[in-house]
């Protein structure tokens, strides 16, 4: 079936405000965005010219009249944050970054979508100066923006003092119909309204078009009413091609301090392209040479591709005012240091993402105490103990749970809820919003000043998976606490028993997965997550109690290497049992039974495959000697990824089917996770 076709043909037909050839100064500045966008997409023969051309007038007003930033220092801490949630419109962002003076040359613009360029097909954090987050999967940029707005307000509550407004910036977000159709937008915008994030201002590109055509066939929500129901301030029916109307709408939004704002801007997708604007044909394809020439004539843009007149560059250039804004803030910081020296040092430490002085010593002592305590408990409880050990030393920890606080144990003794009435909190009750929570956490991490974490059941990581993937792409220090990690959760049955989830998370590049076996490994896992600055961590935790494993000092140090020898034979071992999480206890018990039979067994605990595989070859060989081919791998989950550890002569004992509803002990028996079966499996390997 073909998508519905649009029948309109001219810009004038589509809007009484479609004065595309208007030669006023503001329109010329906006047309520079349009020209760069259509030319870059045409040169790349790929991309999305429609949104940049449609939102160019809005971007010009925002960047030239309101956005406080410094092109010479894109990481200036008190800058306003700008998020392009409809990230397919990347050339809009690249154009304004280039025009306003960021280190993004015309050659970079011309290399749009080319290998190794600063201008990838969607904005990517770390590639392009001035890009605050990676966007493209629709709705998640909006969620990141909510996280950044939470970060700004919470930092302001923690550090601002009478007469010293140190943290004071806005979060602006552009979004489109696709962002609003994605369910994550509901999750995060509902929470943003509840928290009353007054410095979050979003501009909705209401152009009525998505990839398949006119959205009135599949998206007829009353969007303004929807956001008013969330508790947002809504500015309706703004002409997105009228600079004064846009300016007035943003001014109105900035005056509302107790609610986030949505500006509903009516625009024409591909504004200025006379034959295709307003149609889905301009959404995601180059305009073509003839239409580009027609657009130049229609806009009155007389310059060849990739040429911007000097006067337009001068009017866009934000370097001077950006330097002034940062200098003025430096003076505020200087006054703050004199008035509140201790707070200032703490603020600067957190802005630099540095851990507190003597952190390593404290973390080592916490690990030693956990080893001495020797608790038999669920690792979700051990995780809470870790938070109680580390939390008092880390005011940057900002936690939460998706309506499972009592199950995830993500709160700790000094937690204070963050609410619209009390912004000086360190715990967020996210409600049943796993995806939204995870994407918000990414925004918190990217903003800076916090180490964010959030909890849900492991099985519900499916809901949040794309946010976990985005955290890994971005390299955000997001910590995901995922509990009830196997059939060990028991009676709730297969809908809640994760089987394939740990394996699937291990497939995500740059995501570190920890599945600790007891309280000691759990506190070590938390330390690893806190110290990791270049990517996210998943902590996979049990509901059921697990036994403490005895360790000497060497073993304690080895946990941080992701895998280590937990129990060894008194002489040369003849078989290996490799295990993670709750199955380590089973491995140790089976090894003891085998030892009593005269067998020589080494037990290897492998809480983090990713970290273990990052170790040097000599260490890995010392833990898993290649000469030992009788190998049994134990994990109560999918088995396919363990083949390389088992080797051609080994075996994996796992679960490659969905679970059942029954008490945990009965399930482990039913699925063969017993000492007797492990002993028999090892004996069979040795007999071969």
mmCIF file with all atom_site columns, C-alpha atoms in Angstrom, residues 408-595:
data_model
loop_
_atom_site.group_PDB
_atom_site.id
_atom_site.type_symbol
_atom_site.label_atom_id
_atom_site.label_alt_id
_atom_site.label_comp_id
_atom_site.label_asym_id
_atom_site.label_entity_id
_atom_site.label_seq_id
_atom_site.pdbx_PDB_ins_code
_atom_site.Cartn_x
_atom_site.Cartn_y
_atom_site.Cartn_z
_atom_site.occupancy
_atom_site.B_iso_or_equiv
_atom_site.pdbx_formal_charge
_atom_site.auth_seq_id
_atom_site.auth_comp_id
_atom_site.auth_asym_id
_atom_site.auth_atom_id
_atom_site.pdbx_PDB_model_num
ATOM 1   C CA . UNK A 1 408 ? 15.250 -2.752  44.220 1.00 0.00 ? 408 UNK A CA 1
ATOM 2   C CA . UNK A 1 409 ? 16.591 -1.388  47.540 1.00 0.00 ? 409 UNK A CA 1
ATOM 3   C CA . UNK A 1 410 ? 17.846 1.689   45.722 1.00 0.00 ? 410 UNK A CA 1
ATOM 4   C CA . UNK A 1 411 ? 17.230 3.995   48.656 1.00 0.00 ? 411 UNK A CA 1
ATOM 5   C CA . UNK A 1 412 ? 19.607 4.315   51.589 1.00 0.00 ? 412 UNK A CA 1
ATOM 6   C CA . UNK A 1 413 ? 19.628 5.856   55.044 1.00 0.00 ? 413 UNK A CA 1
ATOM 7   C CA . UNK A 1 414 ? 20.260 9.474   53.989 1.00 0.00 ? 414 UNK A CA 1
ATOM 8   C CA . UNK A 1 415 ? 17.960 9.559   50.974 1.00 0.00 ? 415 UNK A CA 1
ATOM 9   C CA . UNK A 1 416 ? 15.702 12.565  50.569 1.00 0.00 ? 416 UNK A CA 1
ATOM 10  C CA . UNK A 1 417 ? 13.004 12.623  47.912 1.00 0.00 ? 417 UNK A CA 1
ATOM 11  C CA . UNK A 1 418 ? 13.319 15.195  45.168 1.00 0.00 ? 418 UNK A CA 1
ATOM 12  C CA . UNK A 1 419 ? 9.925  16.858  44.683 1.00 0.00 ? 419 UNK A CA 1
ATOM 13  C CA . UNK A 1 420 ? 8.535  20.052  43.206 1.00 0.00 ? 420 UNK A CA 1
ATOM 14  C CA . UNK A 1 421 ? 8.560  21.499  46.712 1.00 0.00 ? 421 UNK A CA 1
ATOM 15  C CA . UNK A 1 422 ? 12.034 20.307  47.683 1.00 0.00 ? 422 UNK A CA 1
ATOM 16  C CA . UNK A 1 423 ? 14.655 20.389  44.943 1.00 0.00 ? 423 UNK A CA 1
ATOM 17  C CA . UNK A 1 424 ? 17.509 19.664  47.338 1.00 0.00 ? 424 UNK A CA 1
ATOM 18  C CA . UNK A 1 425 ? 16.953 15.910  47.237 1.00 0.00 ? 425 UNK A CA 1
ATOM 19  C CA . UNK A 1 426 ? 19.003 12.930  46.154 1.00 0.00 ? 426 UNK A CA 1
ATOM 20  C CA . UNK A 1 427 ? 16.307 10.410  45.286 1.00 0.00 ? 427 UNK A CA 1
ATOM 21  C CA . UNK A 1 428 ? 13.695 10.425  42.513 1.00 0.00 ? 428 UNK A CA 1
ATOM 22  C CA . UNK A 1 429 ? 10.518 8.396   42.621 1.00 0.00 ? 429 UNK A CA 1
ATOM 23  C CA . UNK A 1 430 ? 10.170 7.822   38.878 1.00 0.00 ? 430 UNK A CA 1
ATOM 24  C CA . UNK A 1 431 ? 6.895  5.935   38.955 1.00 0.00 ? 431 UNK A CA 1
ATOM 25  C CA . UNK A 1 432 ? 6.307  3.080   36.532 1.00 0.00 ? 432 UNK A CA 1
ATOM 26  C CA . UNK A 1 433 ? 8.495  4.623   33.832 1.00 0.00 ? 433 UNK A CA 1
ATOM 27  C CA . UNK A 1 434 ? 11.462 2.316   33.193 1.00 0.00 ? 434 UNK A CA 1
ATOM 28  C CA . UNK A 1 435 ? 12.305 3.723   29.772 1.00 0.00 ? 435 UNK A CA 1
ATOM 29  C CA . UNK A 1 436 ? 11.783 7.318   30.817 1.00 0.00 ? 436 UNK A CA 1
ATOM 30  C CA . UNK A 1 437 ? 13.839 6.845   33.976 1.00 0.00 ? 437 UNK A CA 1
ATOM 31  C CA . UNK A 1 438 ? 16.758 5.368   32.064 1.00 0.00 ? 438 UNK A CA 1
ATOM 32  C CA . UNK A 1 439 ? 16.791 8.098   29.434 1.00 0.00 ? 439 UNK A CA 1
ATOM 33  C CA . UNK A 1 440 ? 16.480 10.792  32.121 1.00 0.00 ? 440 UNK A CA 1
ATOM 34  C CA . UNK A 1 441 ? 19.469 9.241   33.911 1.00 0.00 ? 441 UNK A CA 1
ATOM 35  C CA . UNK A 1 442 ? 21.476 9.685   30.710 1.00 0.00 ? 442 UNK A CA 1
ATOM 36  C CA . UNK A 1 443 ? 20.558 13.366  30.681 1.00 0.00 ? 443 UNK A CA 1
ATOM 37  C CA . UNK A 1 444 ? 21.557 13.748  34.325 1.00 0.00 ? 444 UNK A CA 1
ATOM 38  C CA . UNK A 1 445 ? 24.920 12.145  33.603 1.00 0.00 ? 445 UNK A CA 1
ATOM 39  C CA . UNK A 1 446 ? 25.550 14.335  30.555 1.00 0.00 ? 446 UNK A CA 1
ATOM 40  C CA . UNK A 1 447 ? 24.665 17.521  32.383 1.00 0.00 ? 447 UNK A CA 1
ATOM 41  C CA . UNK A 1 448 ? 27.389 16.964  34.948 1.00 0.00 ? 448 UNK A CA 1
ATOM 42  C CA . UNK A 1 449 ? 27.588 17.302  38.699 1.00 0.00 ? 449 UNK A CA 1
ATOM 43  C CA . UNK A 1 450 ? 25.906 13.955  39.420 1.00 0.00 ? 450 UNK A CA 1
ATOM 44  C CA . UNK A 1 451 ? 26.444 10.216  39.334 1.00 0.00 ? 451 UNK A CA 1
ATOM 45  C CA . UNK A 1 452 ? 22.898 9.037   38.583 1.00 0.00 ? 452 UNK A CA 1
ATOM 46  C CA . UNK A 1 453 ? 21.464 5.569   39.093 1.00 0.00 ? 453 UNK A CA 1
ATOM 47  C CA . UNK A 1 454 ? 18.034 4.003   38.839 1.00 0.00 ? 454 UNK A CA 1
ATOM 48  C CA . UNK A 1 455 ? 16.460 0.644   39.531 1.00 0.00 ? 455 UNK A CA 1
ATOM 49  C CA . UNK A 1 456 ? 13.895 -1.724  38.099 1.00 0.00 ? 456 UNK A CA 1
ATOM 50  C CA . UNK A 1 457 ? 13.490 -5.472  37.666 1.00 0.00 ? 457 UNK A CA 1
ATOM 51  C CA . UNK A 1 458 ? 15.945 -7.013  35.216 1.00 0.00 ? 458 UNK A CA 1
ATOM 52  C CA . UNK A 1 459 ? 13.102 -8.355  33.093 1.00 0.00 ? 459 UNK A CA 1
ATOM 53  C CA . UNK A 1 460 ? 11.869 -4.798  32.541 1.00 0.00 ? 460 UNK A CA 1
ATOM 54  C CA . UNK A 1 461 ? 15.203 -3.731  31.106 1.00 0.00 ? 461 UNK A CA 1
ATOM 55  C CA . UNK A 1 462 ? 13.455 -4.693  27.850 1.00 0.00 ? 462 UNK A CA 1
ATOM 56  C CA . UNK A 1 463 ? 11.316 -1.588  28.232 1.00 0.00 ? 463 UNK A CA 1
ATOM 57  C CA . UNK A 1 464 ? 14.421 0.532   28.811 1.00 0.00 ? 464 UNK A CA 1
ATOM 58  C CA . UNK A 1 465 ? 16.780 -1.216  26.431 1.00 0.00 ? 465 UNK A CA 1
ATOM 59  C CA . UNK A 1 466 ? 17.201 1.571   23.900 1.00 0.00 ? 466 UNK A CA 1
ATOM 60  C CA . UNK A 1 467 ? 18.131 4.014   26.647 1.00 0.00 ? 467 UNK A CA 1
ATOM 61  C CA . UNK A 1 468 ? 20.763 1.546   27.897 1.00 0.00 ? 468 UNK A CA 1
ATOM 62  C CA . UNK A 1 469 ? 22.043 1.291   24.340 1.00 0.00 ? 469 UNK A CA 1
ATOM 63  C CA . UNK A 1 470 ? 22.130 5.093   24.019 1.00 0.00 ? 470 UNK A CA 1
ATOM 64  C CA . UNK A 1 471 ? 24.040 5.398   27.303 1.00 0.00 ? 471 UNK A CA 1
ATOM 65  C CA . UNK A 1 472 ? 26.617 3.035   25.830 1.00 0.00 ? 472 UNK A CA 1
ATOM 66  C CA . UNK A 1 473 ? 26.888 4.988   22.568 1.00 0.00 ? 473 UNK A CA 1
ATOM 67  C CA . UNK A 1 474 ? 27.195 8.280   24.424 1.00 0.00 ? 474 UNK A CA 1
ATOM 68  C CA . UNK A 1 475 ? 29.588 6.933   27.052 1.00 0.00 ? 475 UNK A CA 1
ATOM 69  C CA . UNK A 1 476 ? 27.423 8.310   29.862 1.00 0.00 ? 476 UNK A CA 1
ATOM 70  C CA . UNK A 1 477 ? 28.152 7.342   33.446 1.00 0.00 ? 477 UNK A CA 1
ATOM 71  C CA . UNK A 1 478 ? 24.687 5.953   34.023 1.00 0.00 ? 478 UNK A CA 1
ATOM 72  C CA . UNK A 1 479 ? 24.209 3.175   36.575 1.00 0.00 ? 479 UNK A CA 1
ATOM 73  C CA . UNK A 1 480 ? 21.302 0.767   36.123 1.00 0.00 ? 480 UNK A CA 1
ATOM 74  C CA . UNK A 1 481 ? 20.337 -1.372  39.122 1.00 0.00 ? 481 UNK A CA 1
ATOM 75  C CA . UNK A 1 482 ? 18.511 -4.431  37.777 1.00 0.00 ? 482 UNK A CA 1
ATOM 76  C CA . UNK A 1 483 ? 17.217 -6.817  40.426 1.00 0.00 ? 483 UNK A CA 1
ATOM 77  C CA . UNK A 1 484 ? 15.320 -10.126 40.560 1.00 0.00 ? 484 UNK A CA 1
ATOM 78  C CA . UNK A 1 485 ? 17.828 -11.516 38.136 1.00 0.00 ? 485 UNK A CA 1
ATOM 79  C CA . UNK A 1 486 ? 16.711 -15.087 37.369 1.00 0.00 ? 486 UNK A CA 1
ATOM 80  C CA . UNK A 1 487 ? 14.221 -17.853 38.108 1.00 0.00 ? 487 UNK A CA 1
ATOM 81  C CA . UNK A 1 488 ? 15.296 -17.155 41.680 1.00 0.00 ? 488 UNK A CA 1
ATOM 82  C CA . UNK A 1 489 ? 12.605 -14.497 41.920 1.00 0.00 ? 489 UNK A CA 1
ATOM 83  C CA . UNK A 1 490 ? 10.140 -17.364 42.167 1.00 0.00 ? 490 UNK A CA 1
ATOM 84  C CA . UNK A 1 491 ? 6.379  -17.306 42.158 1.00 0.00 ? 491 UNK A CA 1
ATOM 85  C CA . UNK A 1 492 ? 5.774  -14.367 39.796 1.00 0.00 ? 492 UNK A CA 1
ATOM 86  C CA . UNK A 1 493 ? 6.532  -16.772 36.986 1.00 0.00 ? 493 UNK A CA 1
ATOM 87  C CA . UNK A 1 494 ? 7.936  -16.492 33.462 1.00 0.00 ? 494 UNK A CA 1
ATOM 88  C CA . UNK A 1 495 ? 6.591  -12.983 32.794 1.00 0.00 ? 495 UNK A CA 1
ATOM 89  C CA . UNK A 1 496 ? 8.919  -11.716 35.517 1.00 0.00 ? 496 UNK A CA 1
ATOM 90  C CA . UNK A 1 497 ? 11.744 -14.253 35.359 1.00 0.00 ? 497 UNK A CA 1
ATOM 91  C CA . UNK A 1 498 ? 14.556 -12.996 33.130 1.00 0.00 ? 498 UNK A CA 1
ATOM 92  C CA . UNK A 1 499 ? 16.194 -15.708 31.055 1.00 0.00 ? 499 UNK A CA 1
ATOM 93  C CA . UNK A 1 500 ? 17.766 -14.025 28.030 1.00 0.00 ? 500 UNK A CA 1
ATOM 94  C CA . UNK A 1 501 ? 18.310 -10.600 29.560 1.00 0.00 ? 501 UNK A CA 1
ATOM 95  C CA . UNK A 1 502 ? 21.808 -10.828 31.003 1.00 0.00 ? 502 UNK A CA 1
ATOM 96  C CA . UNK A 1 503 ? 23.088 -12.344 27.776 1.00 0.00 ? 503 UNK A CA 1
ATOM 97  C CA . UNK A 1 504 ? 21.418 -9.660  25.689 1.00 0.00 ? 504 UNK A CA 1
ATOM 98  C CA . UNK A 1 505 ? 22.869 -6.865  27.822 1.00 0.00 ? 505 UNK A CA 1
ATOM 99  C CA . UNK A 1 506 ? 26.343 -8.333  27.427 1.00 0.00 ? 506 UNK A CA 1
ATOM 100 C CA . UNK A 1 507 ? 25.918 -7.916  23.662 1.00 0.00 ? 507 UNK A CA 1
ATOM 101 C CA . UNK A 1 508 ? 25.743 -4.110  23.921 1.00 0.00 ? 508 UNK A CA 1
ATOM 102 C CA . UNK A 1 509 ? 29.174 -2.580  23.210 1.00 0.00 ? 509 UNK A CA 1
ATOM 103 C CA . UNK A 1 510 ? 30.619 -0.350  25.950 1.00 0.00 ? 510 UNK A CA 1
ATOM 104 C CA . UNK A 1 511 ? 28.101 -1.544  28.542 1.00 0.00 ? 511 UNK A CA 1
ATOM 105 C CA . UNK A 1 512 ? 29.689 -3.098  31.626 1.00 0.00 ? 512 UNK A CA 1
ATOM 106 C CA . UNK A 1 513 ? 27.557 -5.806  33.222 1.00 0.00 ? 513 UNK A CA 1
ATOM 107 C CA . UNK A 1 514 ? 28.191 -6.999  36.791 1.00 0.00 ? 514 UNK A CA 1
ATOM 108 C CA . UNK A 1 515 ? 26.448 -10.058 38.224 1.00 0.00 ? 515 UNK A CA 1
ATOM 109 C CA . UNK A 1 516 ? 27.960 -10.347 41.708 1.00 0.00 ? 516 UNK A CA 1
ATOM 110 C CA . UNK A 1 517 ? 27.757 -13.541 43.738 1.00 0.00 ? 517 UNK A CA 1
ATOM 111 C CA . UNK A 1 518 ? 27.597 -12.068 47.249 1.00 0.00 ? 518 UNK A CA 1
ATOM 112 C CA . UNK A 1 519 ? 27.837 -8.898  49.313 1.00 0.00 ? 519 UNK A CA 1
ATOM 113 C CA . UNK A 1 520 ? 31.571 -8.489  48.737 1.00 0.00 ? 520 UNK A CA 1
ATOM 114 C CA . UNK A 1 521 ? 31.366 -8.675  44.963 1.00 0.00 ? 521 UNK A CA 1
ATOM 115 C CA . UNK A 1 522 ? 28.365 -6.333  45.086 1.00 0.00 ? 522 UNK A CA 1
ATOM 116 C CA . UNK A 1 523 ? 30.237 -3.599  46.887 1.00 0.00 ? 523 UNK A CA 1
ATOM 117 C CA . UNK A 1 524 ? 33.129 -4.084  44.456 1.00 0.00 ? 524 UNK A CA 1
ATOM 118 C CA . UNK A 1 525 ? 30.697 -3.781  41.546 1.00 0.00 ? 525 UNK A CA 1
ATOM 119 C CA . UNK A 1 526 ? 29.343 -0.511  42.923 1.00 0.00 ? 526 UNK A CA 1
ATOM 120 C CA . UNK A 1 527 ? 32.878 0.827   43.277 1.00 0.00 ? 527 UNK A CA 1
ATOM 121 C CA . UNK A 1 528 ? 33.608 -0.071  39.667 1.00 0.00 ? 528 UNK A CA 1
ATOM 122 C CA . UNK A 1 529 ? 30.446 1.679   38.479 1.00 0.00 ? 529 UNK A CA 1
ATOM 123 C CA . UNK A 1 530 ? 31.239 4.800   40.499 1.00 0.00 ? 530 UNK A CA 1
ATOM 124 C CA . UNK A 1 531 ? 34.799 4.983   39.225 1.00 0.00 ? 531 UNK A CA 1
ATOM 125 C CA . UNK A 1 532 ? 33.918 4.352   35.582 1.00 0.00 ? 532 UNK A CA 1
ATOM 126 C CA . UNK A 1 533 ? 33.630 7.641   33.713 1.00 0.00 ? 533 UNK A CA 1
ATOM 127 C CA . UNK A 1 534 ? 33.437 6.492   30.108 1.00 0.00 ? 534 UNK A CA 1
ATOM 128 C CA . UNK A 1 535 ? 30.262 4.452   29.987 1.00 0.00 ? 535 UNK A CA 1
ATOM 129 C CA . UNK A 1 536 ? 27.293 2.873   31.767 1.00 0.00 ? 536 UNK A CA 1
ATOM 130 C CA . UNK A 1 537 ? 27.144 -0.063  34.165 1.00 0.00 ? 537 UNK A CA 1
ATOM 131 C CA . UNK A 1 538 ? 24.399 -2.595  34.853 1.00 0.00 ? 538 UNK A CA 1
ATOM 132 C CA . UNK A 1 539 ? 24.299 -4.190  38.302 1.00 0.00 ? 539 UNK A CA 1
ATOM 133 C CA . UNK A 1 540 ? 22.440 -7.513  38.065 1.00 0.00 ? 540 UNK A CA 1
ATOM 134 C CA . UNK A 1 541 ? 21.184 -8.503  41.519 1.00 0.00 ? 541 UNK A CA 1
ATOM 135 C CA . UNK A 1 542 ? 19.321 -11.348 43.214 1.00 0.00 ? 542 UNK A CA 1
ATOM 136 C CA . UNK A 1 543 ? 16.056 -11.437 45.075 1.00 0.00 ? 543 UNK A CA 1
ATOM 137 C CA . UNK A 1 544 ? 17.026 -14.590 47.007 1.00 0.00 ? 544 UNK A CA 1
ATOM 138 C CA . UNK A 1 545 ? 19.716 -14.826 49.669 1.00 0.00 ? 545 UNK A CA 1
ATOM 139 C CA . UNK A 1 546 ? 23.170 -16.005 48.645 1.00 0.00 ? 546 UNK A CA 1
ATOM 140 C CA . UNK A 1 547 ? 26.004 -17.257 50.839 1.00 0.00 ? 547 UNK A CA 1
ATOM 141 C CA . UNK A 1 548 ? 29.082 -15.214 51.632 1.00 0.00 ? 548 UNK A CA 1
ATOM 142 C CA . UNK A 1 549 ? 32.227 -16.573 50.017 1.00 0.00 ? 549 UNK A CA 1
ATOM 143 C CA . UNK A 1 550 ? 35.435 -16.543 52.041 1.00 0.00 ? 550 UNK A CA 1
ATOM 144 C CA . UNK A 1 551 ? 38.316 -14.615 50.450 1.00 0.00 ? 551 UNK A CA 1
ATOM 145 C CA . UNK A 1 552 ? 41.849 -13.653 51.272 1.00 0.00 ? 552 UNK A CA 1
ATOM 146 C CA . UNK A 1 553 ? 43.354 -10.234 50.519 1.00 0.00 ? 553 UNK A CA 1
ATOM 147 C CA . UNK A 1 554 ? 44.563 -11.311 47.081 1.00 0.00 ? 554 UNK A CA 1
ATOM 148 C CA . UNK A 1 555 ? 41.069 -12.412 46.070 1.00 0.00 ? 555 UNK A CA 1
ATOM 149 C CA . UNK A 1 556 ? 39.588 -9.139  47.287 1.00 0.00 ? 556 UNK A CA 1
ATOM 150 C CA . UNK A 1 557 ? 41.913 -7.217  45.010 1.00 0.00 ? 557 UNK A CA 1
ATOM 151 C CA . UNK A 1 558 ? 41.232 -9.560  42.102 1.00 0.00 ? 558 UNK A CA 1
ATOM 152 C CA . UNK A 1 559 ? 37.470 -8.895  42.053 1.00 0.00 ? 559 UNK A CA 1
ATOM 153 C CA . UNK A 1 560 ? 38.083 -5.598  40.282 1.00 0.00 ? 560 UNK A CA 1
ATOM 154 C CA . UNK A 1 561 ? 39.539 -7.569  37.345 1.00 0.00 ? 561 UNK A CA 1
ATOM 155 C CA . UNK A 1 562 ? 36.111 -9.035  36.563 1.00 0.00 ? 562 UNK A CA 1
ATOM 156 C CA . UNK A 1 563 ? 37.041 -12.691 37.068 1.00 0.00 ? 563 UNK A CA 1
ATOM 157 C CA . UNK A 1 564 ? 39.278 -14.530 39.496 1.00 0.00 ? 564 UNK A CA 1
ATOM 158 C CA . UNK A 1 565 ? 39.975 -17.849 41.171 1.00 0.00 ? 565 UNK A CA 1
ATOM 159 C CA . UNK A 1 566 ? 37.602 -18.079 44.117 1.00 0.00 ? 566 UNK A CA 1
ATOM 160 C CA . UNK A 1 567 ? 38.384 -21.648 45.175 1.00 0.00 ? 567 UNK A CA 1
ATOM 161 C CA . UNK A 1 568 ? 41.257 -23.779 43.971 1.00 0.00 ? 568 UNK A CA 1
ATOM 162 C CA . UNK A 1 569 ? 42.440 -27.325 44.264 1.00 0.00 ? 569 UNK A CA 1
ATOM 163 C CA . UNK A 1 570 ? 45.284 -28.083 46.667 1.00 0.00 ? 570 UNK A CA 1
ATOM 164 C CA . UNK A 1 571 ? 47.292 -29.334 43.688 1.00 0.00 ? 571 UNK A CA 1
ATOM 165 C CA . UNK A 1 572 ? 47.067 -29.008 39.911 1.00 0.00 ? 572 UNK A CA 1
ATOM 166 C CA . UNK A 1 573 ? 43.323 -28.718 39.077 1.00 0.00 ? 573 UNK A CA 1
ATOM 167 C CA . UNK A 1 574 ? 41.770 -31.117 36.599 1.00 0.00 ? 574 UNK A CA 1
ATOM 168 C CA . UNK A 1 575 ? 38.506 -29.318 35.959 1.00 0.00 ? 575 UNK A CA 1
ATOM 169 C CA . UNK A 1 576 ? 37.084 -25.811 35.987 1.00 0.00 ? 576 UNK A CA 1
ATOM 170 C CA . UNK A 1 577 ? 33.686 -24.612 37.157 1.00 0.00 ? 577 UNK A CA 1
ATOM 171 C CA . UNK A 1 578 ? 32.941 -21.080 35.962 1.00 0.00 ? 578 UNK A CA 1
ATOM 172 C CA . UNK A 1 579 ? 29.945 -19.288 37.475 1.00 0.00 ? 579 UNK A CA 1
ATOM 173 C CA . UNK A 1 580 ? 28.316 -15.920 38.010 1.00 0.00 ? 580 UNK A CA 1
ATOM 174 C CA . UNK A 1 581 ? 25.875 -14.505 40.524 1.00 0.00 ? 581 UNK A CA 1
ATOM 175 C CA . UNK A 1 582 ? 23.848 -16.870 42.666 1.00 0.00 ? 582 UNK A CA 1
ATOM 176 C CA . UNK A 1 583 ? 25.255 -19.890 40.823 1.00 0.00 ? 583 UNK A CA 1
ATOM 177 C CA . UNK A 1 584 ? 28.702 -19.292 42.348 1.00 0.00 ? 584 UNK A CA 1
ATOM 178 C CA . UNK A 1 585 ? 27.402 -20.698 45.623 1.00 0.00 ? 585 UNK A CA 1
ATOM 179 C CA . UNK A 1 586 ? 26.270 -23.812 43.764 1.00 0.00 ? 586 UNK A CA 1
ATOM 180 C CA . UNK A 1 587 ? 29.671 -24.073 42.082 1.00 0.00 ? 587 UNK A CA 1
ATOM 181 C CA . UNK A 1 588 ? 31.499 -23.896 45.417 1.00 0.00 ? 588 UNK A CA 1
ATOM 182 C CA . UNK A 1 589 ? 29.238 -26.487 47.019 1.00 0.00 ? 589 UNK A CA 1
ATOM 183 C CA . UNK A 1 590 ? 29.646 -28.832 44.063 1.00 0.00 ? 590 UNK A CA 1
ATOM 184 C CA . UNK A 1 591 ? 33.414 -28.346 44.077 1.00 0.00 ? 591 UNK A CA 1
ATOM 185 C CA . UNK A 1 592 ? 33.473 -29.352 47.730 1.00 0.00 ? 592 UNK A CA 1
ATOM 186 C CA . UNK A 1 593 ? 31.486 -32.494 46.952 1.00 0.00 ? 593 UNK A CA 1
ATOM 187 C CA . UNK A 1 594 ? 33.832 -33.321 44.089 1.00 0.00 ? 594 UNK A CA 1
ATOM 188 C CA . UNK A 1 595 ? 36.858 -32.713 46.297 1.00 0.00 ? 595 UNK A CA 1
#
